[in-house]
XYZ file of C-alpha atoms in Angstrom:
323
model
C -10.641 18.740 32.366
C -14.370 19.085 33.598
C -16.560 15.854 33.756
C -18.015 16.354 30.283
C -14.750 16.620 28.679
C -13.623 13.885 30.450
C -16.656 11.993 29.131
C -16.132 13.433 25.839
C -12.451 12.340 25.661
C -13.598 8.687 26.893
C -16.270 8.166 24.140
C -14.043 9.529 21.554
C -10.939 7.243 22.754
C -13.484 4.423 22.572
C -14.812 5.007 18.936
C -11.250 4.981 17.860
C -10.453 1.844 19.582
C -13.265 0.104 17.720
C -11.821 0.652 14.242
C -10.210 -2.770 13.100
C -8.308 -1.210 10.270
C -5.842 1.597 9.571
C -7.765 3.149 6.781
C -10.934 3.488 8.765
C -9.351 4.719 11.933
C -7.242 7.154 10.151
C -10.695 8.240 8.433
C -12.347 8.931 12.113
C -9.518 10.648 13.703
C -9.287 13.030 10.645
C -12.631 13.681 10.834
C -12.883 14.608 14.578
C -9.657 17.098 13.862
C -11.792 18.585 10.742
C -14.475 19.031 13.138
C -12.670 21.755 15.055
C -13.932 25.226 14.834
C -10.640 26.712 14.137
C -9.017 23.950 11.923
C -9.004 24.624 8.268
C -7.805 21.224 7.139
C -6.047 18.051 8.015
C -4.036 15.768 5.919
C -2.344 12.301 6.481
C 1.096 10.908 5.437
C 2.915 7.383 5.388
C 6.536 8.539 4.733
C 8.768 5.463 3.227
C 12.658 6.166 3.732
C 14.761 8.366 5.676
C 14.179 11.948 4.354
C 17.119 12.886 7.172
C 19.764 10.171 6.494
C 19.370 9.352 2.571
C 17.778 10.833 -0.939
C 15.834 7.883 -1.657
C 12.538 8.692 0.316
C 8.944 8.951 -0.773
C 6.027 10.391 0.859
C 2.325 9.397 0.067
C -0.737 11.103 1.136
C -3.745 9.233 2.757
C -6.407 9.066 1.549
C -5.030 7.783 -1.371
C -4.413 10.233 -4.412
C -3.351 8.686 -7.415
C -3.926 12.120 -9.962
C -1.561 12.700 -12.222
C -1.792 16.465 -11.668
C -2.149 16.093 -7.953
C 0.340 18.362 -5.837
C 0.653 18.272 -2.062
C 1.314 22.204 -1.362
C 2.187 21.550 2.352
C 5.569 19.073 0.862
C 8.140 21.688 1.885
C 6.459 21.915 5.530
C 6.120 18.627 5.972
C 9.839 17.687 5.252
C 10.886 20.298 7.766
C 8.835 18.899 10.413
C 9.865 15.307 9.466
C 13.342 16.160 10.080
C 13.073 18.115 13.282
C 10.646 15.756 14.788
C 11.166 13.318 17.433
C 7.897 11.847 17.635
C 4.581 13.267 19.123
C 3.035 16.786 18.780
C 4.701 19.869 17.455
C 3.094 23.202 16.633
C 4.656 26.279 14.869
C 3.752 29.294 12.633
C 4.764 29.294 9.176
C 3.984 32.488 6.821
C 1.415 33.804 9.261
C -0.170 30.015 9.524
C -0.860 28.017 12.308
C 0.268 24.247 11.937
C 0.125 21.215 14.391
C 2.364 18.152 13.471
C 1.368 14.879 14.705
C 4.154 12.043 14.289
C 4.262 8.542 14.855
C 8.171 7.834 14.630
C 8.284 4.281 16.241
C 6.556 0.975 15.898
C 5.067 1.167 12.277
C 6.094 1.158 8.968
C 5.972 3.268 7.088
C 6.155 6.262 9.385
C 3.198 7.841 9.831
C 2.042 11.337 10.528
C -1.009 14.335 10.243
C -0.680 17.931 9.421
C -3.346 19.975 10.851
C -3.801 23.394 9.169
C -5.449 25.935 11.693
C -5.521 27.124 15.363
C -6.345 24.836 18.470
C -7.109 25.912 21.946
C -5.823 25.148 24.957
C -8.709 22.446 25.701
C -8.239 21.000 22.198
C -4.488 20.583 22.627
C -5.085 18.689 25.632
C -7.864 16.450 23.971
C -5.824 16.183 20.708
C -2.860 14.943 22.783
C -4.794 12.179 24.633
C -6.580 11.034 21.001
C -3.313 10.998 19.533
C -1.693 8.834 22.234
C -4.829 6.581 21.712
C -4.625 6.528 17.747
C -0.655 5.899 17.551
C -1.249 2.942 19.794
C -3.883 1.399 17.908
C -2.180 2.169 14.682
C 1.113 0.127 16.044
C -1.443 -2.556 16.964
C -3.571 -2.515 13.713
C 0.030 -2.359 11.885
C 1.166 -5.873 13.585
C -2.193 -7.555 12.609
C -2.164 -5.719 8.613
C 1.568 -6.808 8.299
C 2.807 -10.411 7.344
C 5.277 -11.494 10.198
C 7.724 -13.134 8.276
C 8.085 -11.014 5.295
C 7.032 -7.702 7.051
C 4.885 -6.779 3.901
C 1.304 -5.945 3.905
C -0.809 -9.246 4.088
C -3.704 -10.537 2.190
C -6.479 -8.459 4.563
C -4.583 -5.266 3.363
C -4.911 -6.110 0.050
C -8.418 -6.713 -0.185
C -8.730 -2.995 1.688
C -6.402 -1.273 -0.723
C -7.825 -2.859 -3.964
C -11.249 -1.947 -2.715
C -9.708 1.520 -2.383
C -8.428 1.799 -5.697
C -11.242 0.672 -7.276
C -13.791 3.424 -5.856
C -11.096 5.959 -6.373
C -10.934 5.391 -10.171
C -15.033 5.119 -10.193
C -14.960 8.822 -8.604
C -12.377 10.061 -10.679
C -13.331 12.435 -13.122
C -10.003 14.087 -14.501
C -7.835 10.738 -14.530
C -5.272 10.454 -17.437
C -6.466 8.142 -19.985
C -3.170 6.651 -20.322
C -2.223 6.147 -16.996
C -3.915 3.493 -14.714
C -3.164 1.176 -12.008
C -2.077 -2.332 -12.283
C -2.211 -5.275 -10.463
C -0.177 -8.325 -10.779
C 0.121 -11.782 -9.038
C 3.752 -13.146 -8.599
C 4.810 -16.932 -7.706
C 8.183 -18.064 -7.000
C 8.891 -21.178 -9.505
C 9.279 -24.718 -7.930
C 9.418 -23.107 -4.278
C 8.009 -26.604 -2.747
C 11.491 -28.178 -4.518
C 13.361 -25.545 -2.385
C 11.387 -26.823 0.730
C 11.922 -30.420 -0.270
C 15.763 -30.026 -0.565
C 16.688 -27.621 1.561
C 14.083 -27.270 4.378
C 11.343 -24.664 5.294
C 14.698 -22.150 6.948
C 15.952 -22.065 3.895
C 12.405 -21.379 2.140
C 11.649 -18.854 4.849
C 14.658 -16.788 3.320
C 14.066 -17.218 0.359
C 10.627 -15.565 1.061
C 12.320 -12.791 3.077
C 15.001 -11.966 0.239
C 12.282 -11.991 -2.391
C 10.306 -9.538 -0.438
C 13.225 -7.169 0.257
C 13.895 -7.213 -3.537
C 10.100 -5.941 -3.934
C 10.781 -3.471 -1.897
C 13.474 -2.435 -3.745
C 12.704 -2.676 -7.261
C 9.231 -1.171 -6.919
C 8.629 2.495 -6.451
C 7.457 3.833 -2.896
C 3.796 4.591 -4.893
C 3.266 1.030 -5.747
C 1.840 -1.272 -3.228
C 3.322 -4.535 -2.169
C 1.849 -7.174 -0.374
C 2.349 -11.012 0.292
C -0.538 -12.739 -0.560
C 0.113 -16.316 0.757
C 2.561 -18.757 0.780
C 4.894 -18.175 -2.100
C 2.754 -16.031 -3.886
C 3.160 -12.037 -3.572
C 1.008 -9.033 -5.286
C 2.195 -5.762 -6.326
C -0.192 -2.800 -7.612
C 1.594 -0.545 -9.876
C -0.105 2.724 -9.880
C -0.257 5.780 -12.285
C 1.648 4.004 -15.063
C 1.012 2.926 -18.531
C 0.895 -0.320 -20.021
C 4.316 -0.217 -21.568
C 5.463 0.918 -18.119
C 3.918 -1.681 -16.100
C 5.473 -4.243 -18.179
C 8.883 -2.844 -18.083
C 8.677 -2.684 -14.398
C 7.556 -6.517 -14.081
C 10.056 -7.544 -16.558
C 12.831 -5.286 -14.655
C 11.707 -7.141 -11.273
C 11.645 -10.675 -12.831
C 15.171 -10.364 -14.336
C 16.326 -9.117 -10.643
C 14.655 -12.039 -9.461
C 16.978 -14.571 -11.903
C 20.241 -12.724 -11.246
C 20.128 -12.419 -7.363
C 21.985 -15.144 -5.308
C 19.434 -16.715 -3.121
C 20.252 -19.100 -0.373
C 19.211 -21.988 -1.982
C 20.804 -20.730 -5.120
C 19.157 -18.625 -8.465
C 15.184 -18.874 -8.603
C 12.730 -17.546 -11.159
C 9.566 -16.052 -10.725
C 6.180 -16.174 -13.019
C 3.918 -13.123 -13.256
C 0.524 -12.459 -14.156
C -1.133 -9.224 -14.245
C -4.336 -7.333 -15.294
C -5.656 -3.331 -15.453
C -7.519 -2.029 -12.244
C -10.738 -1.704 -13.913
C -13.409 0.631 -11.725
C -16.327 -1.423 -13.140
C -15.078 -4.731 -12.333
C -15.745 -5.942 -8.418
C -12.312 -5.878 -6.757
C -12.371 -9.908 -6.319
C -12.501 -10.262 -9.800
C -8.971 -8.524 -10.357
C -7.298 -11.203 -8.301
C -9.014 -13.624 -10.506
C -7.642 -12.129 -13.864
C -4.241 -11.996 -12.510
C -4.284 -15.653 -11.417
C -5.611 -16.722 -14.826
C -2.525 -14.690 -16.330
C -0.331 -16.364 -13.864
C -1.528 -19.778 -14.380
C -0.622 -19.165 -18.448
C 2.712 -17.834 -17.561
C 3.599 -21.185 -15.645
C 1.720 -23.017 -18.330
C 4.167 -21.312 -20.960
C 7.259 -22.721 -18.762
C 7.322 -20.211 -16.109
C 9.910 -17.325 -15.712
C 7.448 -15.183 -17.486
C 5.165 -12.353 -17.458
C 1.435 -12.501 -19.047
C -0.689 -9.809 -19.315
C -4.332 -11.101 -18.989
C -5.718 -9.211 -21.926
C -3.294 -10.863 -24.191
C -4.807 -14.431 -23.344
C -8.472 -13.299 -22.475
C -9.815 -14.048 -26.009
C -8.254 -17.937 -25.647
C -9.725 -18.349 -22.433
C -13.171 -17.593 -23.715
C -12.715 -20.341 -26.371
C -11.716 -22.783 -23.869
C -14.394 -22.399 -21.424
C -16.790 -22.616 -24.536
C -15.263 -25.823 -25.637
C -15.475 -27.498 -21.911
C -19.222 -26.497 -21.883
C -19.653 -27.507 -25.616
C -18.076 -30.816 -24.554
């Protein structure tokens, strides 16, 4: 590499290292790759499950794409790459088209990869290899920061970013279905303090871990699950109507009630609301929290939709203001 190329590589690496979230980091890396002269397109993916060993896997494209009619035309080729890849960079020709596959196979959850359509020169390949090494290490570092250490679910910081992306998506979407939306639900383990008091915090931690695994098993790979803090969790259900959202949340609530936790049977209360592109992201959490409070107030172990209680909350607020 020439002195100018070395300086360019150093500058680009420094820019990648400056990013503080997986989303912004990946946007920046994609922007660089698409700037290459003979690159036609770049797509990034998150892979849930093992497509080599099991049928239960899912691939989610980045940036977030929730259009009901969206189909990724690279799916079959991507699966071929995933099954053959041992990590790193792979190049191939498919249907007379050049492809480059970048795969982070270790130290992150879910598996992350990028697919480049187009031709790259030898000099560009050297640059991409160096930058991809920086990108992969940074993804692993950010993943450890954006994931809750105990449950390994995405943490509240990641929730804020994801919810913001969702709101922006729906604000910009012109062709999205009028029946299928995203819904955000706040879940709270009932009487969790009693578990800690009676059995100790180690048992409490075991309950949280089992609860998290149930969330990953019961909800779809297209949904997003988070640990909100303490015994509170969040799930965002995507591309589903109201009846489907209620069925999904109720199915999870019943699965929790039937599961044998280390401390015995427990229950969960759930409040949820639709992701409204007009409302600021923080307001969605507030609405879900109000619905959760109502679920607790009604006796716990139930699911409450914010729309069903919004009017009564309005009256209560007015009463307080009047008296």
